[in-house]
mmCIF file of C-alpha atoms and ligand atoms in Angstrom:
data_model
loop_
_atom_site.group_PDB
_atom_site.id
_atom_site.type_symbol
_atom_site.label_atom_id
_atom_site.label_comp_id
_atom_site.label_asym_id
_atom_site.label_seq_id
_atom_site.Cartn_x
_atom_site.Cartn_y
_atom_site.Cartn_z
ATOM 1 C CA MET A 2 192.012 12.133 37.810
ATOM 2 C CA ARG A 3 192.445 14.091 41.123
ATOM 3 C CA VAL A 4 189.132 16.066 40.659
ATOM 4 C CA THR A 5 186.968 13.022 39.986
ATOM 5 C CA PHE A 6 188.462 10.862 42.780
ATOM 6 C CA LEU A 7 187.190 14.127 44.865
ATOM 7 C CA PHE A 8 183.390 14.209 43.236
ATOM 8 C CA PHE A 9 183.058 10.222 43.471
ATOM 9 C CA LEU A 10 184.172 11.048 47.315
ATOM 10 C CA SER A 11 182.035 13.576 48.078
ATOM 11 C CA LEU A 12 179.048 12.269 46.867
ATOM 12 C CA ILE A 13 179.944 9.519 49.995
ATOM 13 C CA PHE A 14 180.231 12.562 52.548
ATOM 14 C CA VAL A 15 177.601 14.502 51.000
ATOM 15 C CA SER A 16 174.878 11.609 51.697
ATOM 16 C CA SER A 17 176.235 10.510 54.976
ATOM 17 C CA SER A 18 173.617 10.664 57.592
ATOM 18 C CA TYR A 19 174.790 12.557 60.180
ATOM 19 C CA SER A 20 171.925 15.219 62.082
ATOM 20 C CA ASN A 21 174.161 17.811 62.430
ATOM 21 C CA GLU A 22 175.974 18.663 59.676
ATOM 22 C CA LEU A 23 177.668 21.044 57.196
ATOM 23 C CA ASN A 24 178.488 20.764 53.190
ATOM 24 C CA LEU A 25 180.771 23.266 52.290
ATOM 25 C CA PHE A 26 181.847 23.583 48.873
ATOM 26 C CA THR A 27 185.413 24.788 48.611
ATOM 27 C CA SER A 28 187.827 25.977 46.103
ATOM 28 C CA ARG A 29 190.849 26.592 48.725
ATOM 29 C CA HIS A 30 193.392 23.794 48.850
ATOM 30 C CA TYR A 31 195.096 24.302 52.246
ATOM 31 C CA PRO A 32 195.614 21.239 54.250
ATOM 32 C CA SER A 33 195.397 23.688 56.989
ATOM 33 C CA ASP A 34 191.761 24.742 56.309
ATOM 34 C CA LEU A 35 191.144 21.646 57.282
ATOM 35 C CA ILE A 36 192.774 21.714 61.003
ATOM 36 C CA LEU A 37 190.602 24.943 60.878
ATOM 37 C CA PHE A 38 187.317 22.988 60.122
ATOM 38 C CA LYS A 39 187.827 20.430 62.914
ATOM 39 C CA LYS A 40 188.304 23.204 65.672
ATOM 40 C CA PHE A 41 184.915 24.396 64.011
ATOM 41 C CA GLU A 42 183.301 21.020 64.732
ATOM 42 C CA GLU A 43 185.094 20.560 68.259
ATOM 43 C CA LYS A 44 183.473 23.666 69.393
ATOM 44 C CA THR A 45 179.756 23.494 67.742
ATOM 45 C CA GLY A 46 179.140 19.459 67.577
ATOM 46 C CA ILE A 47 178.463 20.682 63.640
ATOM 47 C CA LYS A 48 180.385 17.771 61.104
ATOM 48 C CA VAL A 49 182.141 18.941 58.291
ATOM 49 C CA ASN A 50 181.655 17.730 54.850
ATOM 50 C CA VAL A 51 184.564 18.809 52.464
ATOM 51 C CA ILE A 52 183.633 19.218 48.681
ATOM 52 C CA ASN A 53 187.092 20.297 47.534
ATOM 53 C CA ALA A 54 187.464 21.328 43.645
ATOM 54 C CA LYS A 55 188.063 23.895 40.971
ATOM 55 C CA SER A 56 185.186 26.910 41.435
ATOM 56 C CA LYS A 57 183.771 26.082 37.754
ATOM 57 C CA VAL A 58 183.410 22.676 38.817
ATOM 58 C CA LEU A 59 181.570 23.673 42.003
ATOM 59 C CA GLU A 60 179.312 25.863 40.303
ATOM 60 C CA LYS A 61 178.188 23.323 37.989
ATOM 61 C CA ARG A 62 177.805 21.079 40.005
ATOM 62 C CA LEU A 63 175.998 22.647 41.656
ATOM 63 C CA LEU A 64 174.106 23.901 39.020
ATOM 64 C CA ASP A 65 173.317 20.355 38.117
ATOM 65 C CA GLU A 66 171.990 19.044 41.292
ATOM 66 C CA GLY A 67 169.331 21.960 41.806
ATOM 67 C CA SER A 68 167.111 22.066 44.651
ATOM 68 C CA LYS A 69 168.799 18.548 45.356
ATOM 69 C CA SER A 70 171.873 20.008 46.118
ATOM 70 C CA LYS A 71 172.868 19.068 49.828
ATOM 71 C CA GLY A 72 175.475 22.183 49.431
ATOM 72 C CA ASP A 73 175.425 24.836 52.724
ATOM 73 C CA VAL A 74 178.403 26.773 52.272
ATOM 74 C CA LEU A 75 180.440 27.967 48.368
ATOM 75 C CA PHE A 76 184.055 29.221 49.651
ATOM 76 C CA LEU A 77 185.569 30.917 46.163
ATOM 77 C CA ALA A 78 188.451 32.410 45.446
ATOM 78 C CA ASP A 79 187.743 36.368 43.673
ATOM 79 C CA ALA A 80 184.870 38.531 43.963
ATOM 80 C CA GLY A 81 184.407 37.396 39.882
ATOM 81 C CA ALA A 82 183.638 33.711 41.361
ATOM 82 C CA LEU A 83 181.130 34.715 44.021
ATOM 83 C CA TYR A 84 179.470 37.454 41.774
ATOM 84 C CA SER A 85 179.233 34.148 38.492
ATOM 85 C CA ALA A 86 177.802 32.016 41.425
ATOM 86 C CA GLU A 87 175.609 34.590 42.842
ATOM 87 C CA GLU A 88 174.490 35.540 39.221
ATOM 88 C CA LYS A 89 172.959 31.829 38.446
ATOM 89 C CA GLY A 90 171.143 32.093 41.771
ATOM 90 C CA LEU A 91 173.548 29.685 43.989
ATOM 91 C CA PHE A 92 173.347 31.811 46.719
ATOM 92 C CA ALA A 93 170.607 32.538 49.631
ATOM 93 C CA LYS A 94 171.232 35.545 51.648
ATOM 94 C CA TYR A 95 172.684 35.275 55.093
ATOM 95 C CA ASN A 96 172.024 37.429 58.163
ATOM 96 C CA GLU A 97 174.671 40.054 58.905
ATOM 97 C CA SER A 98 175.090 39.049 62.423
ATOM 98 C CA ARG A 99 178.276 39.008 65.082
ATOM 99 C CA SER A 100 182.012 38.849 63.127
ATOM 100 C CA LEU A 101 180.016 39.375 59.822
ATOM 101 C CA LYS A 102 179.697 43.000 60.854
ATOM 102 C CA LEU A 103 183.365 43.367 61.015
ATOM 103 C CA VAL A 104 183.573 43.399 57.043
ATOM 104 C CA PRO A 105 184.005 46.542 55.346
ATOM 105 C CA ALA A 106 180.597 47.091 53.501
ATOM 106 C CA SER A 107 183.185 46.836 50.149
ATOM 107 C CA LEU A 108 184.198 43.808 50.760
ATOM 108 C CA LYS A 109 180.669 41.874 50.907
ATOM 109 C CA ASN A 110 177.276 42.430 49.563
ATOM 110 C CA ASP A 111 173.470 40.756 50.903
ATOM 111 C CA TYR A 112 174.831 37.036 49.166
ATOM 112 C CA TRP A 113 178.450 36.445 50.490
ATOM 113 C CA VAL A 114 180.929 37.858 52.605
ATOM 114 C CA GLY A 115 185.029 38.655 51.919
ATOM 115 C CA VAL A 116 186.682 35.991 54.785
ATOM 116 C CA THR A 117 190.431 36.664 53.087
ATOM 117 C CA LYS A 118 192.391 39.210 51.649
ATOM 118 C CA ARG A 119 194.759 39.802 48.780
ATOM 119 C CA ALA A 120 196.167 42.683 46.507
ATOM 120 C CA ARG A 121 197.373 42.068 42.832
ATOM 121 C CA ILE A 122 200.609 44.323 42.619
ATOM 122 C CA ILE A 123 203.944 44.555 40.881
ATOM 123 C CA PHE A 124 207.165 42.798 41.375
ATOM 124 C CA TYR A 125 210.089 44.420 39.947
ATOM 125 C CA ASN A 126 213.598 43.073 39.093
ATOM 126 C CA PRO A 127 216.025 45.470 41.211
ATOM 127 C CA ASN A 128 219.138 44.639 38.804
ATOM 128 C CA LEU A 129 217.401 45.945 35.806
ATOM 129 C CA VAL A 130 215.005 48.719 37.857
ATOM 130 C CA ASN A 131 215.975 51.775 40.409
ATOM 131 C CA TYR A 132 213.377 51.810 42.950
ATOM 132 C CA ASN A 133 213.291 55.743 42.665
ATOM 133 C CA GLU A 134 211.666 55.481 39.350
ATOM 134 C CA ILE A 135 208.911 52.602 40.455
ATOM 135 C CA LYS A 136 208.242 53.661 43.500
ATOM 136 C CA ASN A 137 205.099 56.253 42.518
ATOM 137 C CA ILE A 138 204.187 53.498 39.964
ATOM 138 C CA SER A 139 200.569 53.302 39.442
ATOM 139 C CA TYR A 140 198.662 50.440 36.886
ATOM 140 C CA GLU A 141 197.868 53.633 34.368
ATOM 141 C CA ASP A 142 201.770 54.128 34.005
ATOM 142 C CA LEU A 143 202.000 50.061 33.219
ATOM 143 C CA SER A 144 201.476 51.263 29.063
ATOM 144 C CA SER A 145 204.298 53.908 28.993
ATOM 145 C CA LYS A 146 206.522 53.145 26.684
ATOM 146 C CA LYS A 147 208.866 53.554 28.907
ATOM 147 C CA TRP A 148 207.625 49.019 29.482
ATOM 148 C CA ARG A 149 207.768 48.199 26.075
ATOM 149 C CA LYS A 150 208.712 44.606 26.211
ATOM 150 C CA SER A 151 209.300 44.754 30.383
ATOM 151 C CA ILE A 152 206.226 43.146 31.804
ATOM 152 C CA ALA A 153 205.130 39.665 32.743
ATOM 153 C CA ILE A 154 201.748 38.746 32.857
ATOM 154 C CA ARG A 155 199.319 35.440 32.700
ATOM 155 C CA GLN A 156 196.510 35.304 30.299
ATOM 156 C CA SER A 157 193.592 37.252 29.268
ATOM 157 C CA ASN A 158 190.983 34.474 30.699
ATOM 158 C CA ASN A 159 192.146 34.209 34.095
ATOM 159 C CA ILE A 160 189.863 35.792 36.664
ATOM 160 C CA TYR A 161 192.196 37.821 38.608
ATOM 161 C CA ASN A 162 193.862 40.335 35.442
ATOM 162 C CA GLN A 163 190.132 40.232 34.366
ATOM 163 C CA SER A 164 189.413 41.855 38.012
ATOM 164 C CA LEU A 165 192.263 44.152 37.597
ATOM 165 C CA VAL A 166 190.690 45.530 34.683
ATOM 166 C CA ALA A 167 187.393 45.592 35.370
ATOM 167 C CA SER A 168 188.933 47.923 38.294
ATOM 168 C CA ILE A 169 190.380 50.091 35.887
ATOM 169 C CA LEU A 170 187.272 49.884 33.936
ATOM 170 C CA GLU A 171 185.691 51.114 36.429
ATOM 171 C CA HIS A 172 187.317 54.235 37.705
ATOM 172 C CA LYS A 173 188.593 55.197 34.227
ATOM 173 C CA GLY A 174 185.955 54.102 32.333
ATOM 174 C CA GLU A 175 186.532 52.701 29.153
ATOM 175 C CA ASP A 176 187.607 54.988 25.978
ATOM 176 C CA PHE A 177 190.810 55.488 28.271
ATOM 177 C CA THR A 178 191.025 50.954 28.808
ATOM 178 C CA ARG A 179 190.713 50.699 25.637
ATOM 179 C CA GLU A 180 193.562 52.899 24.876
ATOM 180 C CA TRP A 181 195.197 51.568 27.760
ATOM 181 C CA LEU A 182 194.887 47.945 27.012
ATOM 182 C CA LYS A 183 196.146 48.734 23.157
ATOM 183 C CA LYS A 184 199.678 50.092 24.746
ATOM 184 C CA LEU A 185 200.062 47.479 27.733
ATOM 185 C CA VAL A 186 199.745 44.615 25.568
ATOM 186 C CA LYS A 187 202.889 46.130 23.509
ATOM 187 C CA ASN A 188 204.810 46.182 26.768
ATOM 188 C CA PHE A 189 204.034 42.421 27.288
ATOM 189 C CA SER A 190 207.874 40.540 27.640
ATOM 190 C CA ARG A 191 206.465 37.549 25.962
ATOM 191 C CA LYS A 192 203.157 35.562 25.233
ATOM 192 C CA PRO A 193 201.181 35.578 28.090
ATOM 193 C CA GLN A 194 201.757 32.008 29.892
ATOM 194 C CA GLY A 195 202.114 30.026 33.312
ATOM 195 C CA ASN A 196 200.614 31.064 36.637
ATOM 196 C CA ASP A 197 201.313 34.280 38.658
ATOM 197 C CA ARG A 198 204.676 32.258 39.911
ATOM 198 C CA ALA A 199 205.903 31.689 36.672
ATOM 199 C CA GLN A 200 205.592 35.674 35.812
ATOM 200 C CA ILE A 201 207.778 36.222 39.440
ATOM 201 C CA LEU A 202 210.503 33.265 37.701
ATOM 202 C CA SER A 203 210.620 35.460 34.856
ATOM 203 C CA VAL A 204 211.436 39.108 36.496
ATOM 204 C CA ALA A 205 213.761 37.050 38.662
ATOM 205 C CA ALA A 206 215.782 35.242 35.901
ATOM 206 C CA GLY A 207 216.164 38.763 33.968
ATOM 207 C CA GLU A 208 213.941 38.263 30.848
ATOM 208 C CA SER A 209 211.193 40.733 32.424
ATOM 209 C CA LYS A 210 211.848 44.209 34.518
ATOM 210 C CA LEU A 211 207.985 43.812 36.004
ATOM 211 C CA ALA A 212 205.402 40.940 37.032
ATOM 212 C CA ILE A 213 201.907 41.536 37.837
ATOM 213 C CA ALA A 214 201.119 38.872 40.684
ATOM 214 C CA ASN A 215 199.018 38.580 43.341
ATOM 215 C CA THR A 216 201.396 38.768 47.289
ATOM 216 C CA TYR A 217 200.545 35.499 48.058
ATOM 217 C CA TYR A 218 202.199 34.290 45.333
ATOM 218 C CA TYR A 219 205.302 35.788 46.590
ATOM 219 C CA ALA A 220 205.239 34.760 49.923
ATOM 220 C CA LEU A 221 204.951 31.326 48.809
ATOM 221 C CA MET A 222 207.413 30.977 47.136
ATOM 222 C CA LEU A 223 209.334 32.778 49.272
ATOM 223 C CA SER A 224 208.228 30.191 52.290
ATOM 224 C CA GLY A 225 210.375 27.420 50.547
ATOM 225 C CA LYS A 226 206.732 25.050 50.151
ATOM 226 C CA LYS A 227 207.685 25.811 46.490
ATOM 227 C CA GLY A 228 211.004 24.448 46.505
ATOM 228 C CA ASP A 229 214.847 26.252 46.664
ATOM 229 C CA ASP A 230 214.362 27.464 42.831
ATOM 230 C CA GLN A 231 211.413 29.321 43.255
ATOM 231 C CA LYS A 232 212.263 30.744 47.062
ATOM 232 C CA LYS A 233 215.883 31.861 45.707
ATOM 233 C CA ALA A 234 213.991 33.863 42.941
ATOM 234 C CA ALA A 235 211.597 35.147 45.015
ATOM 235 C CA GLN A 236 214.528 36.541 46.937
ATOM 236 C CA LYS A 237 215.602 37.886 43.977
ATOM 237 C CA VAL A 238 212.705 40.503 43.052
ATOM 238 C CA GLU A 239 210.733 43.446 44.958
ATOM 239 C CA PRO A 240 207.045 44.012 45.183
ATOM 240 C CA ILE A 241 205.909 47.530 44.577
ATOM 241 C CA PHE A 242 202.175 48.569 45.909
ATOM 242 C CA PRO A 243 201.027 50.588 42.910
ATOM 243 C CA ASN A 244 198.662 53.635 43.236
ATOM 244 C CA GLN A 245 199.955 54.827 46.839
ATOM 245 C CA ASN A 246 199.334 58.261 45.959
ATOM 246 C CA ASP A 247 195.871 57.830 44.593
ATOM 247 C CA ARG A 248 193.536 55.661 45.147
ATOM 248 C CA GLY A 249 195.534 52.553 46.393
ATOM 249 C CA ALA A 250 196.707 49.146 45.292
ATOM 250 C CA HIS A 251 193.850 46.542 43.677
ATOM 251 C CA ILE A 252 192.593 44.628 46.167
ATOM 252 C CA ASN A 253 190.173 40.862 45.957
ATOM 253 C CA ILE A 254 189.045 38.307 48.198
ATOM 254 C CA SER A 255 188.261 34.705 48.524
ATOM 255 C CA GLY A 256 185.032 34.433 49.811
ATOM 256 C CA ALA A 257 182.025 32.766 50.678
ATOM 257 C CA GLY A 258 177.797 32.833 51.304
ATOM 258 C CA ILE A 259 174.872 30.044 52.340
ATOM 259 C CA LEU A 260 173.744 28.334 49.000
ATOM 260 C CA SER A 261 170.334 28.675 48.214
ATOM 261 C CA TYR A 262 168.912 25.096 48.823
ATOM 262 C CA SER A 263 171.139 24.473 51.700
ATOM 263 C CA PRO A 264 169.875 21.936 54.018
ATOM 264 C CA ASN A 265 171.386 23.084 56.879
ATOM 265 C CA LYS A 266 171.211 26.919 57.228
ATOM 266 C CA LYS A 267 172.049 27.745 61.044
ATOM 267 C CA ASN A 268 174.800 25.763 60.666
ATOM 268 C CA ALA A 269 175.408 27.501 57.501
ATOM 269 C CA GLN A 270 175.371 30.724 59.120
ATOM 270 C CA GLU A 271 177.045 29.807 62.457
ATOM 271 C CA PHE A 272 180.260 28.629 60.222
ATOM 272 C CA LEU A 273 180.326 32.631 58.396
ATOM 273 C CA GLU A 274 180.380 33.924 61.887
ATOM 274 C CA PHE A 275 183.345 31.262 62.042
ATOM 275 C CA LEU A 276 185.118 32.258 59.680
ATOM 276 C CA LEU A 277 185.279 35.934 60.619
ATOM 277 C CA THR A 278 186.429 35.248 64.056
ATOM 278 C CA LYS A 279 190.036 35.879 65.044
ATOM 279 C CA GLU A 280 191.176 32.417 65.358
ATOM 280 C CA ALA A 281 189.639 31.485 62.232
ATOM 281 C CA GLN A 282 190.944 34.432 60.263
ATOM 282 C CA THR A 283 194.569 34.130 61.964
ATOM 283 C CA ASN A 284 194.709 30.317 60.488
ATOM 284 C CA LEU A 285 193.586 31.104 57.035
ATOM 285 C CA CYS A 286 195.539 34.071 56.149
ATOM 286 C CA ASN A 287 198.835 32.350 58.462
ATOM 287 C CA SER A 288 198.423 29.225 55.469
ATOM 288 C CA SER A 289 197.579 31.160 52.101
ATOM 289 C CA PHE A 290 199.755 33.791 53.015
ATOM 290 C CA GLU A 291 196.507 35.971 52.157
ATOM 291 C CA PHE A 292 195.409 39.108 54.593
ATOM 292 C CA PRO A 293 193.101 38.958 57.336
ATOM 293 C CA ILE A 294 189.585 40.890 56.345
ATOM 294 C CA ILE A 295 188.971 42.115 60.480
ATOM 295 C CA GLN A 296 191.418 44.154 62.027
ATOM 296 C CA ASN A 297 194.638 42.843 64.793
ATOM 297 C CA VAL A 298 194.871 39.564 63.392
ATOM 298 C CA SER A 299 198.365 38.412 63.724
ATOM 299 C CA THR A 300 200.011 37.650 60.459
ATOM 300 C CA ASN A 301 202.407 34.780 59.208
ATOM 301 C CA LYS A 302 205.794 36.494 59.186
ATOM 302 C CA LEU A 303 206.363 36.432 55.271
ATOM 303 C CA ILE A 304 203.388 39.101 54.622
ATOM 304 C CA ASN A 305 204.652 40.857 57.843
ATOM 305 C CA ASN A 306 206.616 43.544 55.880
ATOM 306 C CA ILE A 307 204.067 43.661 52.847
ATOM 307 C CA LYS A 308 200.676 44.114 54.744
ATOM 308 C CA ASN A 309 200.624 47.952 55.609
ATOM 309 C CA PHE A 310 199.828 49.608 52.348
ATOM 310 C CA LYS A 311 197.056 52.217 50.604
ATOM 311 C CA GLU A 312 194.084 49.465 49.375
ATOM 312 C CA ASP A 313 191.864 51.213 46.465
ATOM 313 C CA ILE A 314 188.595 50.931 49.171
ATOM 314 C CA TYR A 315 186.724 53.209 46.926
ATOM 315 C CA ILE A 316 185.168 50.452 44.882
ATOM 316 C CA ASP A 317 182.974 47.264 45.515
ATOM 317 C CA VAL A 318 184.605 44.150 44.787
ATOM 318 C CA SER A 319 181.156 43.079 43.525
ATOM 319 C CA THR A 320 181.904 45.997 40.490
ATOM 320 C CA TYR A 321 184.474 43.417 39.227
ATOM 321 C CA GLY A 322 181.925 40.747 38.177
ATOM 322 C CA LYS A 323 179.517 43.144 37.089
ATOM 323 C CA ARG A 324 182.163 44.183 34.636
ATOM 324 C CA GLN A 325 184.855 40.831 34.218
ATOM 325 C CA ALA A 326 182.796 39.775 30.651
ATOM 326 C CA GLN A 327 183.241 43.595 29.593
ATOM 327 C CA ALA A 328 186.666 43.673 30.430
ATOM 328 C CA PHE A 329 187.723 40.501 28.811
ATOM 329 C CA LYS A 330 186.027 41.598 25.683
ATOM 330 C CA LEU A 331 188.605 44.524 25.901
ATOM 331 C CA MET A 332 191.750 42.088 26.853
ATOM 332 C CA LYS A 333 191.107 40.208 23.727
ATOM 333 C CA LYS A 334 190.316 42.818 21.171
ATOM 334 C CA ALA A 335 193.776 44.440 22.365
ATOM 335 C CA GLY A 336 195.502 41.420 21.302
ATOM 336 C CA TRP A 337 196.077 40.017 24.637
ATOM 337 C CA ASN A 338 195.587 36.078 24.587
HETATM 338 FE FE1 FE2 B 24 195.653 32.269 43.098
#
């Protein structure tokens, strides 16, 4: 119902007749993003029309509209989602100008650029797991017998999990990943279900020893924005960044690109540059609890003590998209529902 309403509303927006405007298709859902877009409007005189829906809905709409589309910028979470849109020819190349040069090469390609960053890490219950037994953990270790029936994780159709497995595939190869997945599934504490916050809740309740979740969900729970119960639950768990003694923790991005049929490409380019300014980075990450892409940006106090960790920068995030189908197939085969 909500999506239908937004869809209808967006049709009105997109057909409006501003001479200087930008039609932004975004899957982000933070009210503070809208305040940021207002700042862009004030700065540039370019009116931003926001079309908000889930990434697959946006992708389908853009494909259906084809060359008639008025969309200028597509802003999505997960490199896999960006890759999917890229594969379907939805993006035009952008110019790597100004602030866009500051984005590390592994977090962008010719068609889209990383805007915010997140890590997919482990959360443990200190009443059930001693820090010393987990401090050096790697993703590879999650398949160890030691963690039999201990791990809470969401379903295999979740794109964040597919990206994580894609990264294992890239680093360790298919044979290793196949065996690793078989053992990992045996270590699930329950049938995969729920979102990332549900995994943290399971650990807080003592039902699972470990949860796999993205960093910003933990901070979101700590913030109290999801209610007192979730805040208390998050306070009962501890984050651990895996693979700190080798390649670093798995990171992913939300990112944006200019659409192929964009009628306002110059505005779209300006908007991308704006998203990578210090001002925009501060705003985007403060509300979403993600990590900034560029250096020297102050972050929300709830992530200040978890932002210094070794990141896996040896892998280009585009790889997640390229290997996602292969990852999903192996996950299914291993019995990951
Ligand atoms: Fe998310």
